Short mmCIF file of C-alpha atoms and ligand atoms in Angstrom, two decimals:
data_model
loop_
_atom_site.label_atom_id
_atom_site.label_comp_id
_atom_site.label_asym_id
_atom_site.label_seq_id
_atom_site.Cartn_x
_atom_site.Cartn_y
_atom_site.Cartn_z
CA MET A 1 67.89 -94.41 8.93
CA ALA A 2 69.16 -95.96 12.20
CA ASP A 3 66.48 -96.81 14.79
CA THR A 4 67.95 -94.45 17.38
CA ALA A 5 67.89 -91.55 14.93
CA LEU A 6 64.21 -92.34 14.24
CA ALA A 7 63.46 -92.52 17.96
CA HIS A 8 65.23 -89.19 18.43
CA ARG A 9 63.24 -87.38 15.80
CA LEU A 10 61.90 -84.18 17.21
CA SER A 11 58.33 -82.98 17.32
CA LYS A 12 56.75 -79.69 18.16
CA SER A 13 56.24 -80.69 21.80
CA ARG A 14 59.75 -82.14 22.11
CA TYR A 15 61.28 -78.97 20.63
CA LEU A 16 59.34 -76.83 23.13
CA ALA A 17 60.45 -79.04 26.03
CA GLY A 18 64.05 -78.76 24.80
CA LEU A 19 63.72 -75.01 24.50
CA GLN A 20 62.89 -74.92 28.21
CA CYS A 21 65.71 -77.33 29.15
CA HIS A 22 67.82 -79.92 27.29
CA LYS A 23 67.94 -82.16 30.33
CA GLN A 24 64.15 -82.25 30.51
CA LEU A 25 63.97 -83.16 26.80
CA TRP A 26 66.59 -85.91 27.28
CA TRP A 27 64.52 -87.50 30.04
CA ARG A 28 61.30 -87.16 28.04
CA VAL A 29 62.90 -88.97 25.08
CA HIS A 30 64.99 -91.56 26.91
CA GLU A 31 62.51 -92.28 29.71
CA PRO A 32 59.11 -91.90 28.04
CA ASP A 33 57.53 -94.12 30.72
CA ALA A 34 58.88 -92.07 33.64
CA PRO A 35 56.21 -91.76 36.36
CA GLU A 36 56.62 -87.97 36.28
CA LEU A 37 55.29 -87.96 32.71
CA VAL A 38 51.95 -89.59 33.56
CA PRO A 39 49.46 -86.71 33.32
CA ASP A 40 47.62 -85.99 36.56
CA VAL A 41 43.89 -85.40 36.76
CA ALA A 42 44.24 -81.62 36.27
CA LEU A 43 46.44 -82.00 33.19
CA ARG A 44 44.07 -84.58 31.69
CA ASN A 45 41.24 -82.10 32.17
CA ARG A 46 43.24 -79.36 30.42
CA PHE A 47 43.95 -81.75 27.51
CA ALA A 48 40.26 -82.68 27.23
CA GLN A 49 39.08 -79.07 27.30
CA GLY A 50 41.87 -78.10 24.85
CA ALA A 51 40.68 -80.78 22.43
CA GLU A 52 37.14 -79.41 22.69
CA VAL A 53 38.42 -75.91 21.94
CA ASP A 54 40.40 -77.19 18.91
CA GLN A 55 37.31 -78.87 17.55
CA ARG A 56 35.11 -75.81 18.17
CA ALA A 57 37.66 -73.52 16.46
CA ARG A 58 37.23 -75.41 13.20
CA GLY A 59 33.65 -74.13 12.99
CA TYR A 60 35.00 -70.56 12.87
CA VAL A 61 37.27 -71.41 9.91
CA PRO A 62 34.79 -73.62 8.08
CA GLY A 63 34.92 -75.78 4.98
CA GLY A 64 38.06 -77.74 5.81
CA GLU A 65 39.15 -81.34 5.46
CA LEU A 66 40.18 -83.16 8.67
CA ILE A 67 43.23 -85.46 8.71
CA ASP A 68 41.45 -87.85 11.01
CA LEU A 69 43.95 -90.43 12.23
CA PRO A 70 44.98 -91.49 15.74
CA PHE A 71 47.45 -89.18 17.47
CA TYR A 72 50.32 -91.70 17.48
CA GLU A 73 50.19 -92.49 13.73
CA PHE A 74 52.66 -89.73 12.87
CA ASP A 75 53.88 -91.12 9.54
CA ASN A 76 50.39 -92.04 8.34
CA LYS A 77 49.21 -88.53 9.15
CA VAL A 78 52.11 -87.06 7.19
CA ALA A 79 51.26 -89.31 4.20
CA ALA A 80 47.53 -88.47 4.40
CA THR A 81 48.39 -84.76 4.52
CA ARG A 82 50.61 -85.11 1.44
CA ASP A 83 47.72 -86.74 -0.44
CA ALA A 84 45.25 -84.09 0.72
CA ILE A 85 47.51 -81.18 -0.29
CA ARG A 86 47.65 -82.56 -3.86
CA HIS A 87 44.04 -81.60 -4.49
CA ASP A 88 44.62 -78.14 -3.05
CA PRO A 89 41.89 -77.83 -0.36
CA PRO A 90 41.23 -74.29 0.96
CA VAL A 91 41.42 -75.43 4.60
CA LEU A 92 42.98 -78.44 6.34
CA TYR A 93 42.43 -79.41 9.98
CA GLN A 94 45.20 -81.27 11.82
CA PRO A 95 47.59 -81.74 8.86
CA TRP A 96 50.99 -83.21 9.81
CA PHE A 97 54.38 -82.57 8.26
CA LEU A 98 57.88 -84.00 8.61
CA ALA A 99 61.02 -82.10 7.65
CA ASP A 100 64.42 -81.45 9.22
CA GLU A 101 63.83 -84.66 11.23
CA THR A 102 60.98 -82.89 13.04
CA TYR A 103 57.23 -83.59 13.04
CA ALA A 104 54.80 -80.72 13.25
CA GLY A 105 51.03 -80.90 13.44
CA VAL A 106 49.05 -77.78 12.55
CA ASP A 107 45.65 -77.06 14.07
CA ILE A 108 44.28 -75.22 11.01
CA LEU A 109 46.02 -74.56 7.69
CA THR A 110 44.38 -72.22 5.20
CA ARG A 111 45.45 -71.49 1.63
CA GLY A 112 45.59 -67.85 0.53
CA PRO A 113 46.39 -66.31 -2.85
CA ARG A 114 50.16 -66.21 -2.24
CA GLY A 115 50.71 -68.95 0.31
CA TYR A 116 49.49 -70.66 3.45
CA ASP A 117 48.32 -69.38 6.81
CA VAL A 118 49.24 -71.48 9.86
CA ILE A 119 46.69 -71.09 12.66
CA GLU A 120 47.57 -72.39 16.11
CA VAL A 121 44.51 -72.76 18.36
CA LYS A 122 45.08 -72.11 22.06
CA ALA A 123 42.62 -72.74 24.88
CA ALA A 124 43.96 -69.63 26.65
CA ASN A 125 42.33 -66.26 27.17
CA ARG A 126 45.33 -64.33 25.77
CA LEU A 127 48.38 -64.60 23.57
CA LYS A 128 51.39 -65.72 25.62
CA PRO A 129 55.11 -65.38 24.76
CA GLU A 130 55.53 -69.18 24.67
CA HIS A 131 52.98 -69.43 21.84
CA VAL A 132 55.43 -67.81 19.40
CA PRO A 133 58.11 -70.57 19.29
CA ASP A 134 55.25 -73.09 19.17
CA VAL A 135 54.02 -71.55 15.90
CA ALA A 136 57.56 -70.90 14.65
CA VAL A 137 58.55 -74.58 14.64
CA GLN A 138 55.44 -75.35 12.58
CA VAL A 139 56.29 -72.63 10.05
CA HIS A 140 59.86 -73.94 9.84
CA VAL A 141 58.78 -77.54 9.18
CA LEU A 142 56.16 -76.49 6.62
CA ARG A 143 58.62 -74.30 4.72
CA GLN A 144 61.20 -77.10 4.79
CA SER A 145 58.47 -79.35 3.35
CA GLY A 146 58.15 -76.96 0.41
CA LEU A 147 54.98 -75.11 1.45
CA PRO A 148 55.10 -71.34 1.13
CA VAL A 149 53.82 -70.04 4.50
CA GLU A 150 53.10 -66.33 4.39
CA ARG A 151 51.26 -65.79 7.65
CA ALA A 152 51.11 -67.23 11.18
CA GLU A 153 48.32 -66.70 13.67
CA VAL A 154 47.35 -67.67 17.19
CA MET A 155 43.61 -68.16 17.63
CA HIS A 156 42.85 -67.98 21.34
CA LEU A 157 39.73 -67.69 23.47
CA ASN A 158 38.19 -64.25 23.90
CA PRO A 159 37.79 -63.17 27.54
CA GLU A 160 35.16 -60.63 26.40
CA CYS A 161 32.89 -63.35 25.01
CA ARG A 162 29.73 -64.00 27.04
CA HIS A 163 27.40 -66.96 26.73
CA PRO A 164 25.01 -67.33 24.91
CA ASP A 165 26.58 -65.17 22.18
CA LEU A 166 29.56 -67.31 21.16
CA SER A 167 30.01 -65.57 17.80
CA ASN A 168 33.11 -63.88 19.24
CA LEU A 169 34.43 -66.93 21.14
CA PHE A 170 37.85 -66.59 19.49
CA VAL A 171 40.36 -63.83 18.83
CA ARG A 172 42.87 -64.29 15.98
CA GLU A 173 46.21 -62.54 16.42
CA ASP A 174 48.78 -62.20 13.65
CA VAL A 175 52.16 -63.36 15.02
CA THR A 176 54.00 -63.50 11.67
CA ALA A 177 56.60 -60.86 12.56
CA ALA A 178 57.39 -62.41 15.94
CA VAL A 179 57.63 -65.87 14.35
CA GLU A 180 60.01 -64.63 11.65
CA GLY A 181 62.26 -63.34 14.46
CA VAL A 182 62.32 -66.72 16.22
CA LEU A 183 62.95 -68.58 12.95
CA VAL A 184 66.45 -67.08 12.67
CA GLY A 185 67.90 -69.30 15.41
CA LEU A 186 65.47 -72.19 15.17
CA PRO A 187 67.38 -74.57 12.82
CA ASP A 188 70.48 -74.33 15.04
CA GLU A 189 68.44 -75.11 18.14
CA LEU A 190 66.84 -78.15 16.46
CA ALA A 191 70.31 -79.40 15.47
CA ALA A 192 71.62 -78.81 19.00
CA GLN A 193 68.71 -80.76 20.49
CA ARG A 194 69.28 -83.69 18.13
CA ARG A 195 73.01 -83.77 18.93
CA MET A 196 72.28 -83.62 22.64
CA LEU A 197 69.85 -86.54 22.40
CA GLU A 198 72.56 -88.75 20.85
CA GLY A 199 74.76 -88.25 23.91
CA PRO A 200 74.50 -88.87 27.66
CA LEU A 201 72.19 -86.97 30.02
CA PRO A 202 73.36 -83.34 29.78
CA ASP A 203 74.35 -81.38 32.84
CA VAL A 204 71.99 -78.44 33.30
CA ALA A 205 71.95 -76.27 36.40
CA ILE A 206 68.60 -75.61 38.07
CA GLY A 207 67.20 -72.10 37.77
CA ASP A 208 64.23 -69.95 36.81
CA HIS A 209 63.80 -71.98 33.61
CA CYS A 210 62.61 -74.94 35.73
CA THR A 211 59.23 -73.29 36.22
CA ARG A 212 59.01 -71.07 33.11
CA PRO A 213 57.01 -71.21 30.97
CA HIS A 214 55.76 -74.40 32.66
CA ASP A 215 56.62 -76.36 35.79
CA CYS A 216 59.11 -79.03 34.72
CA PRO A 217 57.84 -82.52 35.62
CA PHE A 218 61.32 -83.46 36.89
CA LEU A 219 61.62 -80.78 39.59
CA GLU A 220 61.96 -83.38 42.34
CA ARG A 221 64.86 -85.11 40.54
CA CYS A 222 66.90 -81.95 40.15
CA TRP A 223 66.04 -79.68 43.05
CA PRO A 224 67.61 -80.53 46.40
CA LYS A 225 65.18 -81.38 49.19
CA LEU A 226 65.12 -78.39 51.48
CA PRO A 227 65.47 -78.85 55.26
CA ASP A 228 62.39 -78.21 57.42
CA HIS A 229 61.91 -74.51 58.15
CA HIS A 230 64.22 -73.48 55.31
CA VAL A 231 64.46 -69.69 54.95
CA SER A 232 62.52 -69.96 51.68
CA LYS A 233 59.50 -70.88 53.86
CA LEU A 234 59.39 -67.39 55.32
CA TYR A 235 55.94 -66.23 54.21
CA ARG A 236 56.08 -64.61 50.75
CA ILE A 237 59.77 -63.83 51.11
CA GLU A 238 61.12 -61.67 48.29
CA ARG A 239 63.52 -63.47 45.97
CA ARG A 240 66.24 -60.86 46.53
CA GLN A 241 65.99 -61.31 50.30
CA LEU A 242 66.05 -65.10 50.01
CA LEU A 243 69.18 -65.04 47.84
CA GLU A 244 70.85 -62.77 50.42
CA TYR A 245 70.03 -65.14 53.30
CA GLU A 246 71.27 -68.14 51.31
CA ALA A 247 74.47 -66.31 50.30
CA ASP A 248 75.08 -65.52 53.98
CA GLY A 249 74.83 -69.24 54.77
CA TYR A 250 71.47 -69.27 56.56
CA ALA A 251 69.54 -72.47 55.78
CA SER A 252 66.95 -72.79 58.56
CA MET A 253 64.94 -69.90 59.95
CA ALA A 254 66.47 -70.84 63.30
CA ASP A 255 69.92 -69.87 61.96
CA LEU A 256 68.98 -66.25 61.32
CA PRO A 257 70.71 -63.73 63.65
CA THR A 258 68.56 -62.59 66.54
CA ASP A 259 69.07 -58.87 65.82
CA LEU A 260 67.74 -59.12 62.24
CA GLU A 261 64.87 -56.76 61.40
CA LEU A 262 61.97 -58.91 60.25
CA SER A 263 58.33 -58.35 59.32
CA ALA A 264 55.83 -59.26 62.04
CA ILE A 265 54.86 -62.53 60.31
CA HIS A 266 58.48 -63.56 59.67
CA ALA A 267 59.46 -62.69 63.25
CA ARG A 268 56.62 -64.90 64.54
CA GLN A 269 57.67 -67.75 62.25
CA VAL A 270 61.25 -67.53 63.54
CA ARG A 271 60.10 -67.43 67.19
CA ALA A 272 57.91 -70.52 66.68
CA VAL A 273 60.66 -72.46 64.91
CA ARG A 274 63.29 -71.57 67.53
CA SER A 275 61.00 -72.51 70.42
CA GLY A 276 59.42 -75.51 68.67
CA VAL A 277 55.94 -74.49 69.86
CA MET A 278 53.03 -72.49 68.50
CA VAL A 279 53.17 -68.71 68.95
CA VAL A 280 49.84 -66.99 69.65
CA GLU A 281 49.81 -63.20 69.82
CA PRO A 282 47.69 -61.51 72.51
CA SER A 283 46.20 -59.45 69.64
CA LEU A 284 44.25 -62.55 68.51
CA ARG A 285 41.62 -61.91 71.20
CA ALA A 286 40.43 -58.64 69.64
CA VAL A 287 40.29 -60.20 66.18
CA LEU A 288 38.12 -63.09 67.35
CA ALA A 289 35.56 -60.63 68.69
CA LYS A 290 34.48 -60.13 65.05
CA PHE A 291 33.36 -63.76 64.87
CA SER A 292 30.12 -63.17 66.72
CA SER A 293 27.46 -65.89 66.87
CA PRO A 294 25.29 -67.05 65.30
CA LEU A 295 27.91 -67.97 62.71
CA ALA A 296 27.72 -69.77 59.39
CA PHE A 297 30.92 -71.39 58.06
CA LEU A 298 30.83 -71.33 54.26
CA ASP A 299 32.89 -72.94 51.53
CA PHE A 300 32.29 -73.04 47.76
CA GLU A 301 33.66 -75.34 45.06
CA THR A 302 33.77 -74.11 41.49
CA VAL A 303 34.20 -75.42 37.95
CA SER A 304 35.86 -73.66 35.06
CA LEU A 305 34.94 -74.32 31.44
CA ALA A 306 36.99 -73.22 28.45
CA ILE A 307 33.81 -72.96 26.39
CA PRO A 308 31.12 -71.29 28.50
CA ARG A 309 27.80 -73.13 28.83
CA TRP A 310 25.62 -70.91 31.01
CA PRO A 311 24.28 -67.35 30.46
CA GLY A 312 26.71 -64.52 31.22
CA CYS A 313 29.75 -66.81 31.61
CA ARG A 314 33.03 -66.09 29.82
CA PRO A 315 35.73 -68.62 28.86
CA TRP A 316 37.36 -70.25 31.90
CA GLN A 317 35.14 -68.32 34.33
CA LEU A 318 35.04 -69.86 37.81
CA VAL A 319 31.42 -70.80 38.48
CA PRO A 320 30.26 -71.93 41.93
CA VAL A 321 28.48 -75.28 41.66
CA GLN A 322 28.73 -76.62 45.22
CA PHE A 323 28.77 -75.31 48.76
CA SER A 324 28.96 -76.59 52.30
CA CYS A 325 27.77 -74.53 55.23
CA HIS A 326 27.87 -75.36 58.91
CA ALA A 327 25.44 -72.91 60.56
CA GLU A 328 24.79 -72.20 64.23
CA GLU A 329 21.00 -72.26 64.57
CA ARG A 330 18.94 -71.29 67.57
CA GLY A 331 17.76 -74.37 69.44
CA ARG A 332 19.40 -76.78 66.95
CA GLY A 333 23.13 -76.23 67.51
CA LEU A 334 25.38 -76.62 64.51
CA VAL A 335 23.40 -77.63 61.40
CA HIS A 336 25.04 -78.76 58.18
CA HIS A 337 23.66 -77.50 54.84
CA GLU A 338 25.08 -78.55 51.50
CA TRP A 339 24.25 -78.35 47.81
CA ILE A 340 25.90 -79.87 44.77
CA ALA A 341 25.17 -79.73 41.04
CA ASP A 342 25.02 -83.15 39.49
CA GLY A 343 23.76 -82.50 35.97
CA PRO A 344 24.77 -80.31 33.03
CA ASP A 345 22.09 -77.61 33.50
CA ASP A 346 22.81 -74.15 34.92
CA PRO A 347 23.06 -74.81 38.68
CA ARG A 348 23.20 -71.22 39.91
CA LEU A 349 19.55 -70.45 40.72
CA ALA A 350 19.06 -73.58 42.83
CA LEU A 351 22.46 -73.14 44.49
CA ALA A 352 21.76 -69.47 45.33
CA GLN A 353 18.35 -70.35 46.82
CA ALA A 354 19.89 -73.07 49.01
CA LEU A 355 22.70 -70.71 50.03
CA VAL A 356 20.33 -67.93 51.09
CA GLU A 357 18.40 -70.43 53.18
CA ALA A 358 21.55 -71.87 54.77
CA CYS A 359 22.91 -68.46 55.82
CA ALA A 360 19.53 -66.93 56.78
CA GLY A 361 20.09 -66.85 60.54
CA ALA A 362 23.81 -66.02 60.58
CA ARG A 363 25.14 -62.75 61.95
CA ARG A 364 28.54 -63.48 60.42
CA VAL A 365 29.51 -65.78 57.56
CA VAL A 366 32.99 -67.23 58.08
CA ALA A 367 35.18 -68.15 55.11
CA TYR A 368 38.83 -69.09 54.73
CA TYR A 369 40.40 -66.73 52.15
CA ALA A 370 37.10 -64.88 51.92
CA SER A 371 37.88 -63.05 48.67
CA PHE A 372 37.17 -66.34 46.87
CA GLU A 373 33.76 -66.71 48.53
CA ARG A 374 33.10 -63.00 47.86
CA ASP A 375 33.80 -63.52 44.14
CA CYS A 376 31.50 -66.55 44.08
CA ILE A 377 28.67 -64.58 45.75
CA ARG A 378 29.15 -61.66 43.33
CA HIS A 379 29.00 -64.08 40.42
CA LEU A 380 25.73 -65.49 41.81
CA LYS A 381 24.33 -61.96 42.22
CA ALA A 382 24.88 -61.29 38.54
CA ALA A 383 23.50 -64.68 37.50
CA VAL A 384 20.47 -64.64 39.81
CA PRO A 385 19.36 -60.99 40.02
CA GLY A 386 16.15 -61.99 41.82
CA LEU A 387 18.24 -62.86 44.89
CA GLU A 388 20.62 -59.91 44.70
CA ARG A 389 19.46 -58.34 47.98
CA GLU A 390 19.75 -61.58 49.97
CA LEU A 391 23.13 -62.44 48.44
CA THR A 392 24.42 -58.92 49.16
CA ARG A 393 23.51 -59.46 52.82
CA ILE A 394 25.61 -62.66 52.86
CA GLU A 395 28.49 -60.85 51.17
CA GLN A 396 28.34 -58.01 53.71
CA ARG A 397 28.49 -60.48 56.59
CA LEU A 398 31.60 -62.30 55.36
CA VAL A 399 34.48 -62.50 57.83
CA ASP A 400 37.82 -64.08 56.96
CA LEU A 401 39.45 -66.64 59.25
CA LEU A 402 42.69 -66.79 57.22
CA PRO A 403 44.14 -63.39 58.26
CA ALA A 404 43.10 -64.07 61.86
CA ILE A 405 45.54 -66.98 61.78
CA ARG A 406 48.18 -65.53 59.44
CA ASN A 407 48.58 -62.27 61.36
CA HIS A 408 48.38 -63.63 64.90
CA VAL A 409 49.37 -67.32 65.05
CA TYR A 410 52.20 -69.53 63.80
CA HIS A 411 52.72 -73.22 64.43
CA PRO A 412 56.01 -74.81 63.26
CA ASP A 413 53.91 -77.47 61.48
CA PHE A 414 52.41 -74.82 59.18
CA GLY A 415 55.65 -75.24 57.22
CA GLY A 416 55.53 -71.66 55.95
CA SER A 417 52.01 -71.99 54.52
CA PHE A 418 48.67 -70.69 55.77
CA SER A 419 46.65 -72.90 53.45
CA ILE A 420 43.87 -74.71 55.27
CA LYS A 421 45.51 -78.03 54.36
CA LYS A 422 48.48 -77.03 56.56
CA THR A 423 46.79 -75.02 59.31
CA LEU A 424 43.99 -77.53 60.05
CA PRO A 425 46.09 -80.54 61.15
CA ALA A 426 48.45 -78.27 63.10
CA LEU A 427 45.67 -76.48 64.99
CA VAL A 428 43.29 -79.44 65.30
CA PRO A 429 45.38 -82.59 65.74
CA GLY A 430 43.71 -85.65 64.29
CA VAL A 431 41.68 -83.73 61.71
CA SER A 432 43.08 -83.35 58.19
CA TYR A 433 42.24 -84.18 54.58
CA SER A 434 44.32 -87.36 54.42
CA ASP A 435 41.36 -89.73 54.97
CA LEU A 436 39.35 -88.31 52.05
CA LYS A 437 39.04 -89.81 48.55
CA ILE A 438 39.14 -86.29 47.11
CA ALA A 439 41.64 -84.29 49.11
CA ASP A 440 42.46 -81.13 47.12
CA GLY A 441 40.60 -78.38 45.31
CA GLU A 442 42.05 -79.06 41.87
CA THR A 443 40.88 -82.68 41.92
CA ALA A 444 37.49 -81.56 43.27
CA THR A 445 37.07 -79.16 40.33
CA VAL A 446 37.80 -81.87 37.76
CA GLU A 447 35.64 -84.45 39.52
CA LEU A 448 32.76 -81.97 39.72
CA LEU A 449 32.95 -81.56 35.95
CA ARG A 450 32.88 -85.34 35.61
CA LEU A 451 29.85 -85.64 37.87
CA MET A 452 27.98 -82.88 36.07
CA PHE A 453 28.75 -83.77 32.47
CA GLU A 454 29.39 -87.52 32.55
CA GLY A 455 27.31 -88.53 35.59
CA ALA A 456 24.31 -89.56 33.50
CA THR A 457 26.35 -92.24 31.73
CA MET A 458 28.13 -93.55 34.86
CA PRO A 459 27.09 -96.73 36.64
CA PRO A 460 24.79 -95.61 39.52
CA ASP A 461 27.19 -96.89 42.21
CA GLU A 462 30.12 -94.98 40.74
CA ARG A 463 28.08 -91.82 40.41
CA ALA A 464 26.83 -92.07 44.01
CA ALA A 465 30.38 -92.70 45.29
CA LEU A 466 31.73 -89.70 43.39
CA ARG A 467 28.94 -87.49 44.73
CA ARG A 468 29.67 -88.68 48.29
CA ALA A 469 33.40 -88.02 47.89
CA LEU A 470 32.76 -84.47 46.64
CA LEU A 471 30.30 -83.72 49.43
CA ALA A 472 32.78 -85.06 51.99
CA TYR A 473 35.58 -82.85 50.65
CA CYS A 474 33.56 -79.63 50.71
CA ALA A 475 32.08 -80.49 54.12
CA ARG A 476 35.61 -80.93 55.49
CA ASP A 477 36.45 -77.37 54.46
CA SER A 478 33.57 -75.79 56.39
CA TRP A 479 34.00 -78.20 59.33
CA ALA A 480 37.72 -77.30 59.42
CA MET A 481 36.79 -73.67 60.04
CA VAL A 482 34.43 -74.66 62.89
CA LYS A 483 37.17 -76.66 64.60
CA MET A 484 39.95 -74.11 63.99
CA LEU A 485 37.87 -71.28 65.43
CA GLU A 486 37.17 -73.46 68.47
CA THR A 487 40.91 -73.97 68.92
CA LEU A 488 41.69 -70.28 68.53
CA ARG A 489 39.06 -69.39 71.14
CA THR A 490 40.54 -71.94 73.53
CA LEU A 491 44.01 -70.49 72.99
CA VAL A 492 42.74 -66.98 73.79
CA ALA A 493 40.93 -68.25 76.89
CA GLU A 494 44.11 -69.98 78.08
CA GLN A 495 46.06 -66.76 77.62
CA LEU A 496 43.53 -64.86 79.69
CA GLU A 497 43.83 -67.44 82.48
CA LEU A 498 47.58 -66.77 82.63
CA PHE A 499 47.01 -63.13 83.53
S1 SF4 B 1 64.13 -79.44 36.94
FE1 SF4 B 1 65.11 -77.79 35.81
S2 SF4 B 1 67.16 -78.53 35.35
FE2 SF4 B 1 65.95 -80.32 35.92
S3 SF4 B 1 65.21 -81.13 34.00
FE3 SF4 B 1 63.65 -79.77 34.77
S4 SF4 B 1 64.04 -77.79 33.85
FE4 SF4 B 1 65.89 -79.04 33.59
#
């Protein structure tokens, strides 16, 4: 076989990429070293947790033989599988097959009385539509290899499972009927993908498929860069409305006709963009009255584990493991409290105790997007019932800074977003997240997992530096709220001076 034909062999993951978009598949095959294809820290974490789930799933379908070869040794894995099948094992883990110029690896293959059962393990809490073609391509390749497959299943995590009882960690769903439906058109699609790969880069228009079922890594190559203040940056604009504005030729918010009926937030955005300066509504003054001292400014960081490790937790549950709190304290001014988990043990009791102490003197507890902090506190109440009363008091005192800004202020530099990463530098010039080693929540989550579960084996300097970076990130979040509230109060005071 010619080298190019070998290089253009399909695989399960290539087929799924091609199903989303032929152009994406072409780039994946012809530019395998493209920078867009280097997995980021969040994706690497998902891969690692997915591998752990795969391995754990084998214990629920026991007695199998593992085809244990490196991921990239496709042909060796196919040969080893062929040898293993000869002695008819009841269960195989990670067998690989090649047929119809397509490789397919199977998570778990079991032999029944009339044929084989393909089991695809997913580190998700539910069956998703995109799982069906994933299983279908495996069934196709196995049948083309001569194996009678009679059943197809997706084995996913069970959101009802609670640690420490992991006996029901997985749910197995029969997807045979849905797979049989997909199989009808599958050989034609494989042939179309192979033909396409032999030719030049195909022309594919951008559309909804670029983000469904997954964000395409090549979005920046295909999607035009939008001008500042594009109408799509109108806060939570409905798709239908956006298409109407674009069809009418409006690109920037500033282009919109002055007599257009807009929501209060959109109208404020348009006013700010047209004038080029921040708009502050007089109504902000009444809202700020709720932020009565002494205040505590609170921010949590969480981790999320596919396989729960601490009592009461379900798969992928967000668990608070770090907080930062800047608290106004009588006679001491603003005092910074912080707590971070740095080992694998259940951190919630110690964290809850430190939290109760940090917020003890606060009349109001300020958060940014407070429903997240509320969920964290409720989780702690369930995990640490001995502190339920104290934690309830913190929950009852929560006050949200986000709607105070979103419903009363707009700065053109917000760029259509009210995330703290956008509002902080616009409201408090010179303060942002750009100087931090860890500068976003997703990275913080993954790095917290690394500190907790790998910290003991890290060189001490590296561990200390990671801990410092995580503390600095969380502290910036609570400090950001202190500084933004200061700015808002100044803006209100300046308005009062005008009258
Ligand atoms: S951005 Fe859209 S059109 Fe471009 S390769 Fe990705 S999915 Fe295809």
